[in-house]
Coordinates of C-alpha atoms and ligand atoms in Angstrom, one line a residue:
M131 CA -4.8 -12.1 4.5
K132 CA -7.4 -13.8 2.4
I133 CA -9.3 -12.2 -0.5
I134 CA -12.7 -13.7 -1.1
Q135 CA -14.1 -13.5 -4.7
K136 CA -17.6 -12.0 -4.8
G137 CA -18.1 -10.5 -8.2
N138 CA -20.6 -12.2 -10.6
K139 CA -21.8 -11.7 -14.1
Y140 CA -24.0 -8.7 -13.1
T141 CA -20.9 -6.9 -11.6
N142 CA -20.3 -3.7 -13.6
Y143 CA -17.0 -3.2 -15.3
S144 CA -15.4 -1.7 -18.4
S145 CA -12.0 -1.7 -20.1
R146 CA -9.2 0.5 -18.8
D147 CA -8.5 1.4 -22.4
G148 CA -4.8 1.0 -21.8
H149 CA -4.5 3.0 -18.7
V150 CA -2.3 1.6 -16.0
P151 CA -3.8 2.1 -12.5
C152 CA -1.8 4.8 -10.7
C153 CA -4.2 5.8 -7.8
I154 CA -6.1 4.1 -5.0
V155 CA -9.5 5.7 -4.1
N156 CA -11.0 5.0 -0.7
H157 CA -14.8 4.9 -0.2
I158 CA -17.4 4.3 2.5
S159 CA -20.2 2.0 1.7
A160 CA -22.9 3.7 3.8
G161 CA -24.3 0.3 4.6
S162 CA -23.5 -3.3 5.8
M163 CA -21.1 -5.7 4.0
S164 CA -23.9 -8.0 3.0
S165 CA -25.8 -5.1 1.3
M166 CA -22.6 -4.2 -0.5
D167 CA -22.2 -7.8 -1.7
N168 CA -25.9 -7.8 -2.9
W169 CA -25.7 -4.5 -4.6
F170 CA -22.4 -5.2 -6.5
T171 CA -23.8 -8.5 -7.8
S172 CA -27.3 -7.4 -8.5
S173 CA -28.8 -7.4 -12.0
G174 CA -30.7 -4.3 -10.9
N175 CA -27.5 -2.4 -10.4
T176 CA -26.4 -0.8 -13.7
V177 CA -24.7 2.2 -12.2
S178 CA -21.8 1.3 -9.9
S179 CA -19.2 -1.1 -8.7
A180 CA -15.8 -1.2 -6.9
H181 CA -12.8 -3.4 -7.0
Y182 CA -12.7 -4.3 -3.3
G183 CA -14.7 -4.1 -0.2
V184 CA -13.4 -4.3 3.4
S185 CA -15.7 -5.3 6.2
K186 CA -15.7 -4.2 9.8
D187 CA -14.3 -7.6 10.9
G188 CA -11.4 -7.4 8.4
R189 CA -12.7 -9.5 5.5
I190 CA -11.7 -8.4 1.9
H191 CA -14.2 -9.0 -0.9
H192 CA -13.2 -8.8 -4.4
Y193 CA -15.7 -7.6 -7.1
V194 CA -13.9 -6.3 -10.1
D195 CA -10.6 -7.5 -11.5
I196 CA -7.9 -4.9 -11.0
K197 CA -7.1 -5.2 -14.9
L198 CA -10.5 -3.8 -15.5
M199 CA -12.3 -0.5 -14.7
A200 CA -14.8 -0.4 -11.9
W201 CA -17.6 2.2 -11.9
A202 CA -16.8 4.1 -8.7
N203 CA -15.5 7.6 -9.4
G204 CA -17.2 8.8 -12.6
I205 CA -17.3 12.6 -13.1
T206 CA -17.8 14.8 -16.1
S207 CA -14.9 15.7 -18.4
T208 CA -15.1 19.4 -17.2
A209 CA -15.0 18.3 -13.5
T210 CA -11.6 16.6 -14.0
T211 CA -9.9 20.0 -14.3
Q212 CA -11.6 21.3 -11.0
A213 CA -11.1 18.2 -8.8
P214 CA -9.3 18.8 -5.4
A215 CA -7.1 15.7 -6.1
K216 CA -4.0 16.8 -8.1
I217 CA -3.7 13.4 -9.8
V218 CA -7.2 14.0 -11.3
R219 CA -6.3 17.5 -12.5
D220 CA -3.2 15.9 -14.0
H221 CA -5.4 13.7 -16.1
P222 CA -7.7 16.3 -17.7
G223 CA -10.6 15.0 -19.6
V224 CA -9.9 11.3 -18.5
N225 CA -12.6 9.4 -16.6
P226 CA -10.8 8.8 -13.2
N227 CA -12.2 5.2 -13.2
K228 CA -9.7 4.4 -16.0
Y229 CA -6.6 4.8 -13.9
T230 CA -8.0 4.2 -10.2
V231 CA -8.4 1.2 -8.0
S232 CA -11.4 1.6 -5.6
I233 CA -11.7 0.2 -2.1
E234 CA -15.2 0.3 -0.4
H235 CA -15.2 0.2 3.5
E236 CA -18.2 -1.1 5.4
G237 CA -19.6 1.7 7.4
T238 CA -21.1 5.2 7.5
D239 CA -18.7 7.9 8.8
G240 CA -15.3 6.6 7.9
N241 CA -14.6 5.3 11.5
L242 CA -12.8 2.0 10.8
T243 CA -12.4 -0.9 13.3
E244 CA -8.8 -2.1 14.1
E245 CA -9.4 -5.2 12.0
Q246 CA -10.8 -3.2 9.1
F247 CA -7.9 -0.7 9.2
A248 CA -5.3 -3.5 9.3
A249 CA -7.1 -5.2 6.3
S250 CA -7.2 -2.0 4.4
V251 CA -3.5 -1.2 4.9
W252 CA -2.7 -4.8 3.8
L253 CA -4.9 -4.3 0.7
H254 CA -3.2 -1.0 -0.3
R255 CA 0.1 -2.9 -0.3
H256 CA -1.4 -5.9 -2.1
I257 CA -2.8 -3.5 -4.8
Q258 CA 0.8 -1.9 -5.1
A259 CA 2.2 -5.5 -5.5
E260 CA -0.3 -6.4 -8.1
I261 CA 0.4 -3.3 -10.2
K262 CA 4.1 -4.2 -10.0
R263 CA 3.4 -7.8 -11.0
I264 CA 1.0 -7.0 -13.9
W265 CA 2.3 -3.8 -15.3
S266 CA 5.9 -3.5 -13.8
K267 CA 4.9 -0.1 -12.5
E268 CA 5.7 1.3 -9.1
L269 CA 2.8 2.8 -7.2
Q270 CA 3.9 5.2 -4.5
L271 CA 1.5 5.0 -1.5
D272 CA 1.4 8.7 -0.6
D273 CA -1.2 11.4 -0.5
Y274 CA -0.9 12.1 -4.2
H275 CA -1.6 8.5 -5.2
V276 CA -3.9 7.4 -2.3
I277 CA -7.0 9.7 -2.0
G278 CA -10.6 9.8 -1.0
H279 CA -13.7 9.9 -3.2
Y280 CA -14.5 13.4 -2.0
Q281 CA -11.2 14.6 -3.6
I282 CA -12.6 13.6 -7.0
D283 CA -16.2 14.6 -6.5
P284 CA -16.3 17.2 -3.7
I285 CA -20.0 18.2 -4.1
R286 CA -21.8 14.9 -4.5
K287 CA -19.4 12.7 -2.5
A288 CA -18.3 15.1 0.2
N289 CA -18.9 12.4 2.8
C290 CA -17.1 9.6 1.1
P291 CA -15.1 8.0 2.9
G292 CA -16.4 10.3 5.8
P293 CA -15.2 12.7 8.3
K294 CA -13.7 10.0 10.6
F295 CA -11.7 8.2 8.0
P296 CA -8.1 7.8 9.6
W297 CA -6.1 9.5 6.8
S298 CA -3.1 10.6 8.9
R299 CA -2.8 7.2 10.5
L300 CA -3.2 5.5 7.1
Y301 CA -0.5 7.6 5.4
K302 CA 1.9 7.0 8.3
E303 CA 1.3 3.3 8.2
L304 CA 1.7 3.1 4.4
K305 CA 4.9 5.2 4.6
G306 CA 6.2 3.0 7.6
E307 CA 7.1 0.1 5.5
N308 CA 9.9 2.1 4.0
E309 CA 11.2 3.3 7.3
V310 CA 14.3 1.1 8.2
S311 CA 14.2 0.0 11.8
K312 CA 17.5 0.6 13.7
I313 CA 18.1 -0.7 17.2
P314 CA 21.3 0.3 18.9
V315 CA 22.7 -2.6 20.8
K316 CA 25.7 -3.2 23.1
I317 CA 27.8 -6.1 21.9
I318 CA 30.0 -8.1 24.3
A319 CA 32.7 -10.3 22.7
D320 CA 34.6 -12.5 25.2
G321 CA 33.6 -10.3 28.0
K322 CA 34.8 -7.1 26.2
S323 CA 32.2 -4.6 25.4
I324 CA 31.9 -3.1 21.9
Q325 CA 29.6 -0.1 22.4
N326 CA 28.4 0.8 18.9
G327 CA 26.5 -2.2 17.6
L328 CA 23.4 -1.7 15.6
I329 CA 20.6 -4.1 14.5
I330 CA 19.2 -2.9 11.1
E331 CA 16.2 -4.9 9.8
N332 CA 17.1 -8.0 11.9
V333 CA 20.8 -8.0 11.0
T334 CA 23.4 -7.0 13.6
Y335 CA 26.2 -4.8 12.6
A336 CA 29.3 -4.1 14.5
P337 CA 32.8 -2.6 13.7
V338 CA 34.6 -5.5 12.1
R339 CA 38.2 -4.6 13.3
V340 CA 37.2 -4.2 16.9
L341 CA 35.2 -7.3 16.9
A342 CA 37.7 -9.4 15.1
E343 CA 40.7 -8.3 17.3
V344 CA 38.7 -8.9 20.4
L345 CA 38.2 -12.5 19.1
G346 CA 41.9 -12.7 18.2
A347 CA 41.7 -12.4 14.5
Q348 CA 43.6 -10.2 12.1
V349 CA 41.9 -7.7 9.9
T350 CA 43.3 -6.5 6.5
W351 CA 41.7 -4.0 4.2
D352 CA 42.5 -4.4 0.6
Q353 CA 41.5 -1.1 -1.0
K354 CA 42.0 -2.3 -4.6
S355 CA 39.4 -5.0 -4.4
S356 CA 37.3 -3.3 -1.7
T357 CA 37.8 -6.4 0.4
V358 CA 38.1 -6.9 4.1
L359 CA 40.1 -10.0 5.0
L360 CA 39.6 -11.7 8.3
E361 CA 42.2 -14.3 9.4
S362 CA 42.2 -16.2 12.5
R363 CA 45.6 -16.1 14.2
Q364 CA 45.2 -19.7 15.3
F365 CA 45.6 -21.0 11.8
G366 CA 47.8 -18.0 10.5
K367 CA 51.5 -17.6 10.7
Ligands
ZN558 ZN1 -17.4 6.8 -2.8

């Protein structure tokens, strides 16, 4: 996936003031990708910005450096104690822009195209990797750390990212990366079947003793050194 740099000298940003990003906020742009590009690079815009934008055809535009704060989720200090998002209430009095990374999505109601959804999932993981690379911090991609704008500002931003935003699919997809794929397989060695093989993350596992003995090798287990010794009978005693 390619990230296209779009921010210019007019793009709004501030310092994170030492805060490490620990939260991704999803938004809907309520307009086209080109109007998003124009607005986030316009000298007339002195009110808002975002780190990234994802188009309906799956392009990712980059406006504000992740090391800096974008102007996307500002609320009053008092509102931080009343926000639906727990992560915001856990930072009372702190401007959420300080510790969030914002993704805008081209569209109006949160309904994402397949290309857009795939790009957004990729971008969430990319942000996670960037936070690890820059700050050596682990960002969990769960419903505490990945939220919608309406969870920060439920009155003014009730429809951001919109009623059709695919939350459950997104969380499932983001969680999916940690689920280990296990495929049971039948292993046949020299015509003899070994029933309980397993492919875990592209590596095939089978009981060593059964497999070795079928192939005419000797197996010794050395408990002291936690070593399994395999010796071919052909070259043995
Ligand atoms: Zn928003």
